[in-house]
XYZ file of C-alpha atoms in Angstrom:
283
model
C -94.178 -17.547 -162.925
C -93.629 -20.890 -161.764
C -94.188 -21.403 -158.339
C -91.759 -24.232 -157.962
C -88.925 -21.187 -158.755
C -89.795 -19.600 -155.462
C -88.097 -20.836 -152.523
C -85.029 -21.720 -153.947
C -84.736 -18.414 -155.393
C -85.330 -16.642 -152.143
C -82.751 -18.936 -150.238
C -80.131 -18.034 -153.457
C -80.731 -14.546 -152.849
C -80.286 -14.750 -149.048
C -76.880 -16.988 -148.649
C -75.492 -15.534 -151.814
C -76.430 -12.039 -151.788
C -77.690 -10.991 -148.727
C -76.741 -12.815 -145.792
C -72.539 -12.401 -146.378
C -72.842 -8.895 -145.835
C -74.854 -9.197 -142.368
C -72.022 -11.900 -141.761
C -69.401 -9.695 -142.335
C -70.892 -6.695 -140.193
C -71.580 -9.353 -137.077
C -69.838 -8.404 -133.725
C -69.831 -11.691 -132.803
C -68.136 -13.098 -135.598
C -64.246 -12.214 -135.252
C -64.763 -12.709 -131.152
C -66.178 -16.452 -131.909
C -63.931 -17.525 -135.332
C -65.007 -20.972 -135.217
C -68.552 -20.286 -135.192
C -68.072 -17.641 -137.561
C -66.120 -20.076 -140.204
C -69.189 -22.249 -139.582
C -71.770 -19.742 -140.940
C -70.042 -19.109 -143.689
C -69.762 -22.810 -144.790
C -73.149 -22.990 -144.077
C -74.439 -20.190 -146.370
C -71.976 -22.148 -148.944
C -73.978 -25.039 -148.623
C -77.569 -23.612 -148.758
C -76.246 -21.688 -151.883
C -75.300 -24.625 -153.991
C -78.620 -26.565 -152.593
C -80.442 -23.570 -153.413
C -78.580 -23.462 -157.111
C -79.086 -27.217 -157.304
C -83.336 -26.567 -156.710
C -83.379 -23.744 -158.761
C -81.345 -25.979 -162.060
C -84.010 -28.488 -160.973
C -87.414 -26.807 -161.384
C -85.679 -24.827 -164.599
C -84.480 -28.202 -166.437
C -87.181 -30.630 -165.335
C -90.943 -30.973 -165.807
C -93.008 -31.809 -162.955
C -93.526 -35.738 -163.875
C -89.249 -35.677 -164.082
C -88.791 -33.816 -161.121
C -88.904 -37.201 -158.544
C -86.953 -39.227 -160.649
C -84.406 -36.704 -161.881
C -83.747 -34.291 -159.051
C -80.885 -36.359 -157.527
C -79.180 -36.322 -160.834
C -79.188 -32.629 -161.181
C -78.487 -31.568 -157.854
C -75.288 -34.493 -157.956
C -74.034 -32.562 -160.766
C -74.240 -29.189 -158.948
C -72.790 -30.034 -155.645
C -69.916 -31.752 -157.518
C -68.310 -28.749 -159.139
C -67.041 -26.770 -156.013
C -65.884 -30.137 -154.576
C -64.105 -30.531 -157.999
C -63.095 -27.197 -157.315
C -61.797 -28.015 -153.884
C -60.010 -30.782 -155.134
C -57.947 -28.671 -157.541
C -57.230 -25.936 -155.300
C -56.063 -28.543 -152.712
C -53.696 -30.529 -155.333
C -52.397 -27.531 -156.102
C -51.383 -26.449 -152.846
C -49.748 -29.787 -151.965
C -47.805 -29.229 -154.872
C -46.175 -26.127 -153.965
C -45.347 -26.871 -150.258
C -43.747 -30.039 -151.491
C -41.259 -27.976 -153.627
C -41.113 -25.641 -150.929
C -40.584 -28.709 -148.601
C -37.474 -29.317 -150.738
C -35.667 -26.426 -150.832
C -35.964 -26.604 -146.873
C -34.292 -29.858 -146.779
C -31.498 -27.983 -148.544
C -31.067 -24.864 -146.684
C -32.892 -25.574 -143.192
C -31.846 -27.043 -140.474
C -34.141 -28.905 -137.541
C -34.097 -27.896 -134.339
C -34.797 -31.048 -132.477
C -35.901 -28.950 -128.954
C -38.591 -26.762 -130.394
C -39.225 -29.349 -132.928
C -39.568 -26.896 -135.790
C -36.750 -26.574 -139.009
C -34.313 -23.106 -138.674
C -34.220 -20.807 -142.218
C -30.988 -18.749 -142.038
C -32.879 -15.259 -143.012
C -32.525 -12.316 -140.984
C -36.236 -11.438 -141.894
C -38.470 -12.683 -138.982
C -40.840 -15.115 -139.911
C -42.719 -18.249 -138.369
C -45.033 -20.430 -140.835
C -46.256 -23.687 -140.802
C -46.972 -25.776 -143.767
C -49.939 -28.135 -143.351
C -50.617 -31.465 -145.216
C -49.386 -35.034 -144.496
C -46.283 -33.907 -143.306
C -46.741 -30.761 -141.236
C -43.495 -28.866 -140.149
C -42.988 -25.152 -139.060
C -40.693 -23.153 -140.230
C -38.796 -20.050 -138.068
C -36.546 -17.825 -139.375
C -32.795 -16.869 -137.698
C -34.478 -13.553 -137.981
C -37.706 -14.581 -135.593
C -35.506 -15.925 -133.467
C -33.271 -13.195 -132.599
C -36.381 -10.800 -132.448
C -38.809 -12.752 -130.083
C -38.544 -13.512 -126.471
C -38.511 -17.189 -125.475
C -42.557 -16.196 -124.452
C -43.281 -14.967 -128.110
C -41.878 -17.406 -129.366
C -43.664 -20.169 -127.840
C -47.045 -18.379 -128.389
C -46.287 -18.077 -132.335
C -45.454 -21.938 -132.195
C -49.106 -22.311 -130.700
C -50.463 -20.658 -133.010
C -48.819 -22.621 -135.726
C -49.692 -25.924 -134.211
C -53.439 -24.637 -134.394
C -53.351 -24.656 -138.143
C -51.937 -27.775 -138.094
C -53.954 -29.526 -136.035
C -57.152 -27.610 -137.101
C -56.823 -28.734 -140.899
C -57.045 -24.789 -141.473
C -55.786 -25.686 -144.992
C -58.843 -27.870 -145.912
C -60.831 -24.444 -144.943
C -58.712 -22.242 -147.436
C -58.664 -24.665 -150.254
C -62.767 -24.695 -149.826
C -63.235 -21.339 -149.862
C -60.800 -21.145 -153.080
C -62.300 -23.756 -154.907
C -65.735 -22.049 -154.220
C -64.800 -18.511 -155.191
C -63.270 -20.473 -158.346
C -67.163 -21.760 -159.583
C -68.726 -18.754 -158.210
C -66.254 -15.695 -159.495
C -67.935 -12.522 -158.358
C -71.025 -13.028 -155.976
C -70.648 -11.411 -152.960
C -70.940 -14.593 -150.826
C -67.683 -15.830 -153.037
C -65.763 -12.432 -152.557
C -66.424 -11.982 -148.985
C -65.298 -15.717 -147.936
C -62.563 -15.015 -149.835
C -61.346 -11.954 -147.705
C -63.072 -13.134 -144.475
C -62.451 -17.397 -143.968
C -58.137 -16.339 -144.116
C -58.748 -13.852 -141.343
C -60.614 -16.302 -139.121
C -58.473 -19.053 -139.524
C -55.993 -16.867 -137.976
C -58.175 -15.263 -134.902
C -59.074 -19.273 -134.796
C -55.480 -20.052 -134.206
C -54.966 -17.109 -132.273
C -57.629 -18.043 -129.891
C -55.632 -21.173 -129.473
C -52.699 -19.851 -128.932
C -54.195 -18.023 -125.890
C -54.875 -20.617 -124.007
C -50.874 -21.044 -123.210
C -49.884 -17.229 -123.568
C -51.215 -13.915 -122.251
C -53.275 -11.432 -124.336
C -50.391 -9.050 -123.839
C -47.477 -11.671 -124.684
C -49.156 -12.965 -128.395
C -50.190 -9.277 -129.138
C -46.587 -8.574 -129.029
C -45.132 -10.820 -130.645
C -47.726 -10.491 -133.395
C -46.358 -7.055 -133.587
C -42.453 -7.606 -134.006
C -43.704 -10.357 -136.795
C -45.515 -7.878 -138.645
C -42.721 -6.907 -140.682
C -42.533 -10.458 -142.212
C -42.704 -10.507 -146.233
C -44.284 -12.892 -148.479
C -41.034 -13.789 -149.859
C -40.265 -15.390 -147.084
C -43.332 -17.948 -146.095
C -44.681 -17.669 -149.724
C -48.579 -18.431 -150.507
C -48.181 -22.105 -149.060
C -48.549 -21.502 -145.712
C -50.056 -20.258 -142.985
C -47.664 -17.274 -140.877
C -47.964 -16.093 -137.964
C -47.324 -12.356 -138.728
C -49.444 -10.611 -142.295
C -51.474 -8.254 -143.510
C -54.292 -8.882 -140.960
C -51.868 -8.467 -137.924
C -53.570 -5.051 -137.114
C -57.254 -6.136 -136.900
C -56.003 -9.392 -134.891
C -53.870 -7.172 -132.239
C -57.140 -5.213 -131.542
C -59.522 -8.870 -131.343
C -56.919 -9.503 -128.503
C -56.251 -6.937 -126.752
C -59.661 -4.981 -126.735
C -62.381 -7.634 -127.302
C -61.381 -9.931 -124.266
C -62.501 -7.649 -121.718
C -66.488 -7.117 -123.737
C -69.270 -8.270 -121.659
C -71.405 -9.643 -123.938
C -71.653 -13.301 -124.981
C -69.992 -13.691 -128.438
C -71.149 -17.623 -128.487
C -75.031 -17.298 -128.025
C -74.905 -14.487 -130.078
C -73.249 -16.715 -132.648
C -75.061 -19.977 -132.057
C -78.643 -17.666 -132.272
C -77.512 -16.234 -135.693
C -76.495 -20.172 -136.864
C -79.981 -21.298 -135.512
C -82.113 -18.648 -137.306
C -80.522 -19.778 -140.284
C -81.291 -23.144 -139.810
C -84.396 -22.491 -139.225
C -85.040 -20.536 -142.563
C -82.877 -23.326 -144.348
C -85.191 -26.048 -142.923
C -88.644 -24.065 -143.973
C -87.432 -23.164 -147.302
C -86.606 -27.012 -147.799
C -90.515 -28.231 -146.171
C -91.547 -25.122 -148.840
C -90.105 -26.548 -151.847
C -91.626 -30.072 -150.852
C -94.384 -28.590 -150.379
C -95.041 -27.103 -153.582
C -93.386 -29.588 -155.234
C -96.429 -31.919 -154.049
């Protein structure tokens, strides 16, 4: 076998089969989001670098490998950013035509500075992009106390201001190139749920534990119909596993950070000797 094949079929095997898993089981991932959204673009990263050796050393002979290795691994990293690109287009498309039908039937609300849906289902939603606006329903309104409703705006000003759309289209356009490997599947199911403990994090730092978890509840009724795929609400299906994260996990003693910033390091480090390998050998 050739020995080339090696490392960058170990590192495939351990960002795109093995490692998402471990991920996934982590404590301290959902009590540190941002670290956790972190990880996973970084086993995204060593996968396609890994994929991009591995095409390499497959296609090329050794006397091609210095000259042509750029080439191939271009060509690799291209298509999920191609990927990205697509998935991002596409969203911008449908929150502009969802943009427009809120010109028609909204209203803006110049003191909370979001636009007012007459719909007795409660919902608050942002949608992202160059021009950000949230949305809150007559519904949400009525429901929420003038406390849950400024912690739901919080939260929606965290996806704005955090990009969080950038994130989803990523992990979209990735899962798109890589249908069915578990690193693909998992992001999928995990990055949307982290983007919201991300933006509930946020949201804390203005609101009580006991104020957001409550108002996360009387949201939880909210329907797709209503916010659509676009955007980011502050109520869904996660809404259970996110009332728990707040309410339980801020009175752990243990130290969700180091534990996270250890994990990120260790794969660094196995990143960075898997790299040296391959340059190694390739020598």
């Amino acid at each position: 076998m050739n020995p080339h094949l090696l490392p960058p079929l170990f590192l495939a095997a351990c960002t795109g089969l093995l490692c998402p898993g471990l991920l996934v089981r982590a404590r301290w991932a959902r009590r540190a989001p941002g670290l956790a959204l972190a990880a996973w673009g970084t086993l995204a990263v060593g996968f396609v670098f890994a994929l991009a050796l591995e095409g390499t050393h497959l296609v090329l002979s050794p006397d091609q490998m210095f000259s042509s290795t750029a080439a191939v691994a271009t060509v690799l990293f291209a298509l999920p950013v191609v990927a990205f690109c697509v998935e991002l287009l596409g969203a911008r498309r449908r929150r502009a035509r969802h943009a427009d039908t809120l010109r028609l039937v909204g209203r803006k609300d110049p003191g909370l500075g979001v636009t007012v849906l007459a719909h007795g289902e409660p919902a608050v939603y942002c949608l992202p992009g160059r021009a950000p606006q949230i949305v809150v329903t007559t519904g949400a309104m009525s429901l929420l106390t003038d406390e849950q409703l400024a912690a739901t705006l919080e939260h929606e000003r965290a996806h704005i201001g955090g990009r969080h759309h950038l994130v989803s289209a990523a992990a979209e356009g990735f899962s798109r190139i890589f249908p069915g490997l578990p690193l693909s599947r998992r992001a999928r199911a995990e990055v949307p749920l982290l983007l919201e403990m991300a933006a509930d994090r946020r949201a804390l730092r203005n609101s009580t534990h006991e104020v957001l978890a409550t108002a996360l509840y009387s949201m939880a009724s909210a329907r797709p119909e209503v916010a659509d795929r676009v955007a980011f609400g502050a109520g869904g299906t996660s809404v259970v596993l996110r009332i728990q994260h707040i309410l339980h996990d801020r009175d752990r003693a243990d130290r969700p950070v180091a534990r996270g910033l250890l994990t990120l390091g260790t794969a660094f480090g196995v990143l960075l000797s898997v790299v040296l390998t391959c340059c190694g050998v390739s020598c």
